PDB file of C-alpha atoms in Angstrom:
ATOM      1  CA  MET A1011      79.743-111.969 144.351  1.00 58.00           C
ATOM      2  CA  GLY A1012      76.545-110.601 143.537  1.00 66.00           C
ATOM      3  CA  ASN A1013      75.810-107.000 142.443  1.00 76.00           C
ATOM      4  CA  SER A1014      73.540-106.476 145.661  1.00 79.00           C
ATOM      5  CA  ALA A1015      76.184-107.672 147.915  1.00 80.00           C
ATOM      6  CA  LEU A1016      78.572-104.888 146.196  1.00 84.00           C
ATOM      7  CA  LYS A1017      75.982-102.437 146.558  1.00 87.00           C
ATOM      8  CA  ALA A1018      75.513-102.984 150.362  1.00 88.00           C
ATOM      9  CA  HIS A1019      79.539-102.526 150.848  1.00 89.00           C
ATOM     10  CA  LEU A1020      79.370 -99.275 148.720  1.00 91.00           C
ATOM     11  CA  GLU A1021      76.646 -97.836 151.022  1.00 92.00           C
ATOM     12  CA  THR A1022      78.578 -98.566 153.996  1.00 93.00           C
ATOM     13  CA  ALA A1023      81.517 -97.526 152.492  1.00 94.00           C
ATOM     14  CA  GLN A1024      79.973 -94.138 151.774  1.00 94.00           C
ATOM     15  CA  LYS A1025      79.374 -93.552 155.474  1.00 94.00           C
ATOM     16  CA  THR A1026      82.634 -94.813 156.817  1.00 96.00           C
ATOM     17  CA  GLY A1027      85.223 -94.072 154.043  1.00 97.00           C
ATOM     18  CA  VAL A1028      86.475 -97.689 154.573  1.00 97.00           C
ATOM     19  CA  PHE A1029      85.987-100.187 151.965  1.00 97.00           C
ATOM     20  CA  GLN A1030      86.945-103.630 152.770  1.00 96.00           C
ATOM     21  CA  LEU A1031      86.246-106.548 150.447  1.00 95.00           C
ATOM     22  CA  THR A1032      88.868-109.561 151.315  1.00 96.00           C
ATOM     23  CA  GLY A1033      88.975-112.850 150.074  1.00 96.00           C
ATOM     24  CA  LYS A1034      86.148-112.805 147.635  1.00 94.00           C
ATOM     25  CA  GLY A1035      87.837-114.265 144.538  1.00 95.00           C
ATOM     26  CA  LEU A1036      87.614-110.732 142.814  1.00 95.00           C
ATOM     27  CA  THR A1037      89.416-110.905 139.404  1.00 96.00           C
ATOM     28  CA  GLU A1038      89.206-107.167 138.933  1.00 96.00           C
ATOM     29  CA  PHE A1039      89.244-103.770 141.137  1.00 96.00           C
ATOM     30  CA  PRO A1040      85.270-102.834 141.424  1.00 94.00           C
ATOM     31  CA  GLU A1041      84.830 -99.950 138.952  1.00 93.00           C
ATOM     32  CA  ASP A1042      81.838 -98.774 141.109  1.00 93.00           C
ATOM     33  CA  LEU A1043      84.469 -97.805 143.600  1.00 95.00           C
ATOM     34  CA  GLN A1044      85.023 -94.456 141.658  1.00 94.00           C
ATOM     35  CA  LYS A1045      81.823 -93.075 142.609  1.00 94.00           C
ATOM     36  CA  LEU A1046      83.160 -92.907 145.986  1.00 95.00           C
ATOM     37  CA  SER A1047      86.532 -91.399 145.038  1.00 95.00           C
ATOM     38  CA  SER A1048      86.300 -88.575 147.236  1.00 94.00           C
ATOM     39  CA  ASN A1049      84.954 -90.352 150.212  1.00 93.00           C
ATOM     40  CA  LEU A1050      87.155 -92.968 150.622  1.00 97.00           C
ATOM     41  CA  ARG A1051      89.981 -92.978 153.053  1.00 98.00           C
ATOM     42  CA  THR A1052      90.926 -96.725 153.301  1.00 98.00           C
ATOM     43  CA  ILE A1053      90.644 -99.478 150.587  1.00 98.00           C
ATOM     44  CA  ASP A1054      91.268-103.069 151.376  1.00 98.00           C
ATOM     45  CA  LEU A1055      90.915-105.716 148.446  1.00 98.00           C
ATOM     46  CA  SER A1056      93.528-108.184 150.044  1.00 98.00           C
ATOM     47  CA  ASN A1057      93.304-112.276 149.252  1.00 98.00           C
ATOM     48  CA  ASN A1058      91.498-111.673 145.935  1.00 98.00           C
ATOM     49  CA  LYS A1059      92.782-112.452 142.592  1.00 98.00           C
ATOM     50  CA  ILE A1060      92.979-109.050 140.948  1.00 98.00           C
ATOM     51  CA  GLU A1061      95.644-109.007 138.121  1.00 97.00           C
ATOM     52  CA  LEU A1062      95.545-105.190 137.236  1.00 97.00           C
ATOM     53  CA  LEU A1063      95.107-101.994 139.221  1.00 97.00           C
ATOM     54  CA  PRO A1064      93.233 -99.763 136.682  1.00 97.00           C
ATOM     55  CA  PRO A1065      94.210 -96.036 136.368  1.00 97.00           C
ATOM     56  CA  LEU A1066      91.366 -94.628 137.879  1.00 97.00           C
ATOM     57  CA  ILE A1067      93.076 -95.589 141.152  1.00 98.00           C
ATOM     58  CA  GLY A1068      94.596 -91.957 140.501  1.00 97.00           C
ATOM     59  CA  LYS A1069      91.112 -90.434 141.363  1.00 97.00           C
ATOM     60  CA  PHE A1070      91.099 -91.359 145.063  1.00 97.00           C
ATOM     61  CA  SER A1071      93.008 -88.228 145.946  1.00 96.00           C
ATOM     62  CA  PHE A1072      91.869 -88.516 149.868  1.00 97.00           C
ATOM     63  CA  LEU A1073      93.064 -92.210 150.062  1.00 98.00           C
ATOM     64  CA  LYS A1074      95.352 -92.633 153.219  1.00 98.00           C
ATOM     65  CA  SER A1075      95.612 -96.510 153.083  1.00 98.00           C
ATOM     66  CA  LEU A1076      95.611 -99.021 150.115  1.00 98.00           C
ATOM     67  CA  ALA A1077      95.916-102.796 150.802  1.00 98.00           C
ATOM     68  CA  LEU A1078      96.029-105.247 147.895  1.00 98.00           C
ATOM     69  CA  ASN A1079      97.886-108.234 149.770  1.00 98.00           C
ATOM     70  CA  ASN A1080      98.009-111.648 148.059  1.00 98.00           C
ATOM     71  CA  ASN A1081      96.723-110.677 144.723  1.00 98.00           C
ATOM     72  CA  LYS A1082      98.097-111.278 141.214  1.00 98.00           C
ATOM     73  CA  LEU A1083      99.422-108.020 140.332  1.00 98.00           C
ATOM     74  CA  THR A1084     102.294-108.074 137.914  1.00 98.00           C
ATOM     75  CA  ALA A1085     102.680-104.132 137.752  1.00 97.00           C
ATOM     76  CA  LEU A1086     101.504-100.913 139.113  1.00 98.00           C
ATOM     77  CA  PRO A1087      99.997 -97.936 136.944  1.00 98.00           C
ATOM     78  CA  GLU A1088     101.641 -94.879 137.009  1.00 98.00           C
ATOM     79  CA  GLU A1089      98.585 -93.131 138.181  1.00 98.00           C
ATOM     80  CA  LEU A1090      98.965 -94.633 141.571  1.00 98.00           C
ATOM     81  CA  CYS A1091     101.376 -92.182 141.910  1.00 98.00           C
ATOM     82  CA  LYS A1092      99.168 -89.075 142.124  1.00 98.00           C
ATOM     83  CA  LEU A1093      97.941 -90.326 145.425  1.00 98.00           C
ATOM     84  CA  LYS A1094      99.226 -87.521 147.472  1.00 97.00           C
ATOM     85  CA  LYS A1095      97.518 -88.319 151.060  1.00 98.00           C
ATOM     86  CA  LEU A1096      98.475 -91.992 150.759  1.00 98.00           C
ATOM     87  CA  GLU A1097     100.325 -92.964 153.878  1.00 98.00           C
ATOM     88  CA  THR A1098     100.194 -96.737 153.912  1.00 98.00           C
ATOM     89  CA  LEU A1099     100.718 -99.048 151.135  1.00 98.00           C
ATOM     90  CA  HIS A1100     100.559-102.861 151.525  1.00 98.00           C
ATOM     91  CA  LEU A1101     101.207-104.933 148.462  1.00 98.00           C
ATOM     92  CA  ASN A1102     102.412-108.171 150.129  1.00 98.00           C
ATOM     93  CA  GLY A1103     102.272-111.594 148.185  1.00 98.00           C
ATOM     94  CA  ASN A1104     102.009-110.156 144.550  1.00 98.00           C
ATOM     95  CA  HIS A1105     104.199-110.703 141.292  1.00 98.00           C
ATOM     96  CA  LEU A1106     105.575-107.155 141.199  1.00 98.00           C
ATOM     97  CA  ARG A1107     108.988-106.892 139.530  1.00 98.00           C
ATOM     98  CA  GLN A1108     109.465-102.842 139.895  1.00 97.00           C
ATOM     99  CA  LEU A1109     107.539 -99.735 140.991  1.00 98.00           C
ATOM    100  CA  PRO A1110     106.516 -97.090 138.683  1.00 98.00           C
ATOM    101  CA  ALA A1111     109.102 -94.423 137.523  1.00 97.00           C
ATOM    102  CA  ALA A1112     106.855 -91.912 139.520  1.00 97.00           C
ATOM    103  CA  PHE A1113     106.617 -93.592 142.751  1.00 98.00           C
ATOM    104  CA  GLY A1114     108.624 -90.885 144.710  1.00 97.00           C
ATOM    105  CA  GLN A1115     105.612 -88.705 144.208  1.00 97.00           C
ATOM    106  CA  LEU A1116     104.088 -90.342 146.934  1.00 98.00           C
ATOM    107  CA  SER A1117     104.879 -87.777 149.067  1.00 97.00           C
ATOM    108  CA  ALA A1118     102.770 -88.553 152.396  1.00 98.00           C
ATOM    109  CA  LEU A1119     103.666 -92.492 152.266  1.00 98.00           C
ATOM    110  CA  LYS A1120     105.117 -93.674 155.679  1.00 98.00           C
ATOM    111  CA  THR A1121     104.479 -97.280 155.495  1.00 98.00           C
ATOM    112  CA  LEU A1122     105.328 -99.392 152.530  1.00 98.00           C
ATOM    113  CA  SER A1123     104.998-103.409 152.475  1.00 98.00           C
ATOM    114  CA  LEU A1124     106.379-105.262 149.319  1.00 98.00           C
ATOM    115  CA  SER A1125     107.129-108.563 151.255  1.00 98.00           C
ATOM    116  CA  GLY A1126     106.797-111.712 148.826  1.00 98.00           C
ATOM    117  CA  ASN A1127     107.294-110.094 145.494  1.00 98.00           C
ATOM    118  CA  GLN A1128     109.624-110.326 142.687  1.00 98.00           C
ATOM    119  CA  LEU A1129     111.842-107.322 142.998  1.00 98.00           C
ATOM    120  CA  ARG A1130     115.630-107.717 142.150  1.00 96.00           C
ATOM    121  CA  THR A1131     116.888-104.741 143.876  1.00 94.00           C
ATOM    122  CA  VAL A1132     115.911-101.977 146.237  1.00 96.00           C
ATOM    123  CA  PRO A1133     114.072 -99.624 144.235  1.00 96.00           C
ATOM    124  CA  THR A1134     115.830 -96.383 143.771  1.00 95.00           C
ATOM    125  CA  GLN A1135     112.433 -94.372 143.849  1.00 96.00           C
ATOM    126  CA  LEU A1136     112.297 -94.891 147.435  1.00 97.00           C
ATOM    127  CA  SER A1137     115.063 -92.573 148.266  1.00 94.00           C
ATOM    128  CA  GLY A1138     112.798 -89.709 147.322  1.00 90.00           C
ATOM    129  CA  LEU A1139     110.111 -90.270 149.839  1.00 97.00           C
ATOM    130  CA  ARG A1140     110.631 -88.121 152.877  1.00 96.00           C
ATOM    131  CA  GLN A1141     108.042 -89.212 155.390  1.00 97.00           C
ATOM    132  CA  LEU A1142     108.837 -92.967 155.012  1.00 97.00           C
ATOM    133  CA  ASP A1143     109.188 -94.799 158.098  1.00 98.00           C
ATOM    134  CA  VAL A1144     108.787 -98.655 157.411  1.00 98.00           C
ATOM    135  CA  VAL A1145     109.955-100.402 154.320  1.00 98.00           C
ATOM    136  CA  ASP A1146     109.259-104.026 153.974  1.00 98.00           C
ATOM    137  CA  LEU A1147     111.259-105.822 151.081  1.00 98.00           C
ATOM    138  CA  SER A1148     111.513-109.224 152.641  1.00 98.00           C
ATOM    139  CA  LYS A1149     111.034-112.478 150.598  1.00 98.00           C
ATOM    140  CA  ASN A1150     111.931-111.041 147.022  1.00 98.00           C
ATOM    141  CA  GLN A1151     114.834-111.709 144.761  1.00 98.00           C
ATOM    142  CA  ILE A1152     117.056-108.747 145.656  1.00 98.00           C
ATOM    143  CA  GLN A1153     120.786-109.537 144.929  1.00 97.00           C
ATOM    144  CA  ASN A1154     122.266-106.094 145.999  1.00 94.00           C
ATOM    145  CA  VAL A1155     121.612-102.770 147.946  1.00 96.00           C
ATOM    146  CA  PRO A1156     122.631 -99.950 145.660  1.00 95.00           C
ATOM    147  CA  ASP A1157     124.409 -96.609 146.573  1.00 96.00           C
ATOM    148  CA  THR A1158     121.143 -94.824 146.729  1.00 95.00           C
ATOM    149  CA  VAL A1159     120.017 -96.482 149.434  1.00 96.00           C
ATOM    150  CA  GLY A1160     122.045 -93.929 151.527  1.00 97.00           C
ATOM    151  CA  GLU A1161     119.337 -91.259 150.902  1.00 96.00           C
ATOM    152  CA  LEU A1162     116.303 -93.700 152.208  1.00 97.00           C
ATOM    153  CA  GLN A1163     114.549 -91.902 155.262  1.00 97.00           C
ATOM    154  CA  ALA A1164     113.261 -95.032 156.759  1.00 98.00           C
ATOM    155  CA  ILE A1165     113.547 -95.821 160.264  1.00 98.00           C
ATOM    156  CA  GLU A1166     113.298 -99.585 159.720  1.00 98.00           C
ATOM    157  CA  LEU A1167     114.300-101.613 156.360  1.00 98.00           C
ATOM    158  CA  ASN A1168     113.280-105.265 156.524  1.00 98.00           C
ATOM    159  CA  LEU A1169     115.333-107.158 153.760  1.00 98.00           C
ATOM    160  CA  ASN A1170     114.957-110.819 155.292  1.00 98.00           C
ATOM    161  CA  GLN A1171     114.872-113.923 153.138  1.00 98.00           C
ATOM    162  CA  ASN A1172     116.209-112.281 149.762  1.00 98.00           C
ATOM    163  CA  GLN A1173     119.597-113.202 148.020  1.00 98.00           C
ATOM    164  CA  ILE A1174     121.610-110.204 149.258  1.00 98.00           C
ATOM    165  CA  SER A1175     125.581-110.834 148.593  1.00 98.00           C
ATOM    166  CA  GLN A1176     126.569-107.145 148.297  1.00 96.00           C
ATOM    167  CA  ILE A1177     125.344-103.853 150.212  1.00 97.00           C
ATOM    168  CA  SER A1178     126.410-100.552 149.599  1.00 97.00           C
ATOM    169  CA  VAL A1179     128.680 -98.775 152.299  1.00 97.00           C
ATOM    170  CA  GLN A1180     126.112 -96.113 151.763  1.00 97.00           C
ATOM    171  CA  ILE A1181     123.611 -97.546 153.999  1.00 97.00           C
ATOM    172  CA  SER A1182     125.614 -96.401 156.929  1.00 97.00           C
ATOM    173  CA  HIS A1183     124.858 -92.880 155.893  1.00 97.00           C
ATOM    174  CA  CYS A1184     120.787 -93.337 156.043  1.00 97.00           C
ATOM    175  CA  PRO A1185     119.792 -90.436 158.227  1.00 96.00           C
ATOM    176  CA  ARG A1186     117.218 -92.133 160.547  1.00 97.00           C
ATOM    177  CA  LEU A1187     117.614 -95.899 159.846  1.00 98.00           C
ATOM    178  CA  LYS A1188     117.560 -97.587 163.309  1.00 97.00           C
ATOM    179  CA  VAL A1189     116.380-101.215 162.225  1.00 98.00           C
ATOM    180  CA  LEU A1190     118.085-103.042 159.561  1.00 98.00           C
ATOM    181  CA  ARG A1191     116.728-106.762 158.931  1.00 98.00           C
ATOM    182  CA  LEU A1192     119.172-108.857 156.637  1.00 98.00           C
ATOM    183  CA  GLU A1193     118.521-112.151 157.953  1.00 98.00           C
ATOM    184  CA  GLU A1194     118.352-115.364 155.534  1.00 98.00           C
ATOM    185  CA  ASN A1195     120.612-113.848 152.714  1.00 98.00           C
ATOM    186  CA  CYS A1196     123.923-114.624 151.239  1.00 98.00           C
ATOM    187  CA  LEU A1197     126.086-112.338 152.996  1.00 98.00           C
ATOM    188  CA  GLU A1198     129.865-113.093 153.608  1.00 97.00           C
ATOM    189  CA  LEU A1199     130.961-111.061 156.680  1.00 97.00           C
ATOM    190  CA  SER A1200     133.499-109.292 154.697  1.00 96.00           C
ATOM    191  CA  MET A1201     130.630-108.024 152.452  1.00 97.00           C
ATOM    192  CA  LEU A1202     129.006-106.232 155.661  1.00 96.00           C
ATOM    193  CA  PRO A1203     130.043-102.860 155.602  1.00 96.00           C
ATOM    194  CA  GLN A1204     131.675-102.105 158.951  1.00 96.00           C
ATOM    195  CA  SER A1205     130.643 -98.647 159.031  1.00 97.00           C
ATOM    196  CA  ILE A1206     127.143 -99.786 159.888  1.00 98.00           C
ATOM    197  CA  LEU A1207     128.797-100.928 163.220  1.00 98.00           C
ATOM    198  CA  SER A1208     131.035 -98.153 163.797  1.00 97.00           C
ATOM    199  CA  ASP A1209     129.683 -95.252 162.012  1.00 96.00           C
ATOM    200  CA  SER A1210     125.695 -95.148 161.448  1.00 97.00           C
ATOM    201  CA  GLN A1211     122.459 -94.764 163.335  1.00 96.00           C
ATOM    202  CA  ILE A1212     121.653 -98.387 163.109  1.00 97.00           C
ATOM    203  CA  SER A1213     120.636 -99.889 166.837  1.00 97.00           C
ATOM    204  CA  LEU A1214     119.187-102.982 165.844  1.00 97.00           C
ATOM    205  CA  LEU A1215     120.928-105.056 163.185  1.00 97.00           C
ATOM    206  CA  ALA A1216     119.388-108.549 162.446  1.00 98.00           C
ATOM    207  CA  VAL A1217     121.657-110.725 160.501  1.00 98.00           C
ATOM    208  CA  GLU A1218     121.312-114.366 161.479  1.00 98.00           C
ATOM    209  CA  GLY A1219     121.109-116.999 158.615  1.00 98.00           C
ATOM    210  CA  ASN A1220     123.830-115.546 156.307  1.00 98.00           C
ATOM    211  CA  LEU A1221     127.224-117.086 155.605  1.00 97.00           C
ATOM    212  CA  PHE A1222     129.199-116.346 158.658  1.00 97.00           C
ATOM    213  CA  GLU A1223     128.728-117.274 162.306  1.00 96.00           C
ATOM    214  CA  ILE A1224     127.104-114.464 164.604  1.00 95.00           C
ATOM    215  CA  LYS A1225     130.073-114.873 167.009  1.00 95.00           C
ATOM    216  CA  LYS A1226     132.037-113.485 164.310  1.00 96.00           C
ATOM    217  CA  LEU A1227     130.400-110.227 163.820  1.00 95.00           C
ATOM    218  CA  ARG A1228     131.287-109.340 167.496  1.00 95.00           C
ATOM    219  CA  GLU A1229     135.126-109.654 166.666  1.00 95.00           C
ATOM    220  CA  LEU A1230     134.639-106.568 164.058  1.00 95.00           C
ATOM    221  CA  GLU A1231     136.130-103.273 164.758  1.00 93.00           C
ATOM    222  CA  GLY A1232     132.922-100.860 165.657  1.00 96.00           C
ATOM    223  CA  TYR A1233     130.911-103.611 167.269  1.00 97.00           C
ATOM    224  CA  ASP A1234     131.344-102.107 170.829  1.00 97.00           C
ATOM    225  CA  LYS A1235     129.896 -99.050 169.293  1.00 97.00           C
ATOM    226  CA  TYR A1236     127.121-100.547 167.762  1.00 97.00           C
ATOM    227  CA  MET A1237     126.253-102.337 171.205  1.00 96.00           C
ATOM    228  CA  GLU A1238     126.432 -99.250 172.959  1.00 96.00           C
ATOM    229  CA  ARG A1239     123.482 -97.628 170.615  1.00 96.00           C
ATOM    230  CA  PHE A1240     121.870-101.142 170.832  1.00 96.00           C
ATOM    231  CA  THR A1241     121.795-100.980 174.560  1.00 95.00           C
ATOM    232  CA  ALA A1242     120.717 -97.480 174.942  1.00 93.00           C
ATOM    233  CA  THR A1243     117.877 -98.226 172.669  1.00 87.00           C
ATOM    234  CA  LYS A1244     116.858-101.109 174.625  1.00 81.00           C
ATOM    235  CA  LYS A1245     116.935 -99.143 177.798  1.00 82.00           C
ATOM    236  CA  LYS A1246     114.676 -96.358 176.096  1.00 77.00           C
ATOM    237  CA  PHE A1247     111.999 -98.920 175.374  1.00 70.00           C
ATOM    238  CA  ALA A1248     112.183-100.914 178.582  1.00 67.00           C
TER     239      ALA A1248
END
């Protein structure tokens, strides 16, 4: 992509606060963007070939939305965690194995998508995010869901298509969790904490494609309590 094209995009972004450059084969984050660090509210560089997010990302202090889906990122810089206004972060289809230690400082974050990466566990940093609504960790290599998940503030947690065989009973203590997606994992019925059914806020539990038949779930103690919540929620949205 030529400099003139980039320049035109930068001029538009200065007016709109939105910089979108997708599917252009970019191999690096455009350094010229830092000239607009106080203008930009949205950056979308999805479907490129970016391998590194530079530390200068920390300068975009007004950024509300960052999308880098389908790139070649293997790690994220600690500087990303300085973005105190960031509400939406989409990083689907990269090669991320973990999140920066300070990730819990993204205090405005509401939506986090990390589908199709190489995470092996639910990152403990997520428990510190108080505004979090939706977390998508589907299509990773997660094998277990640790105790720290009990502090997660999310309303929806998507763990579909992982390798989960163990879930901490703490998941039933999530204060706002309404939707839990666990489809296509490696769960035995005995490994599904019954308190999810009998004693949680969860009103939609999706567990198709595990190592048990769905009808067996209906025989578990607490299933009727879960169905009450499920039905009440359905009525609310009907």
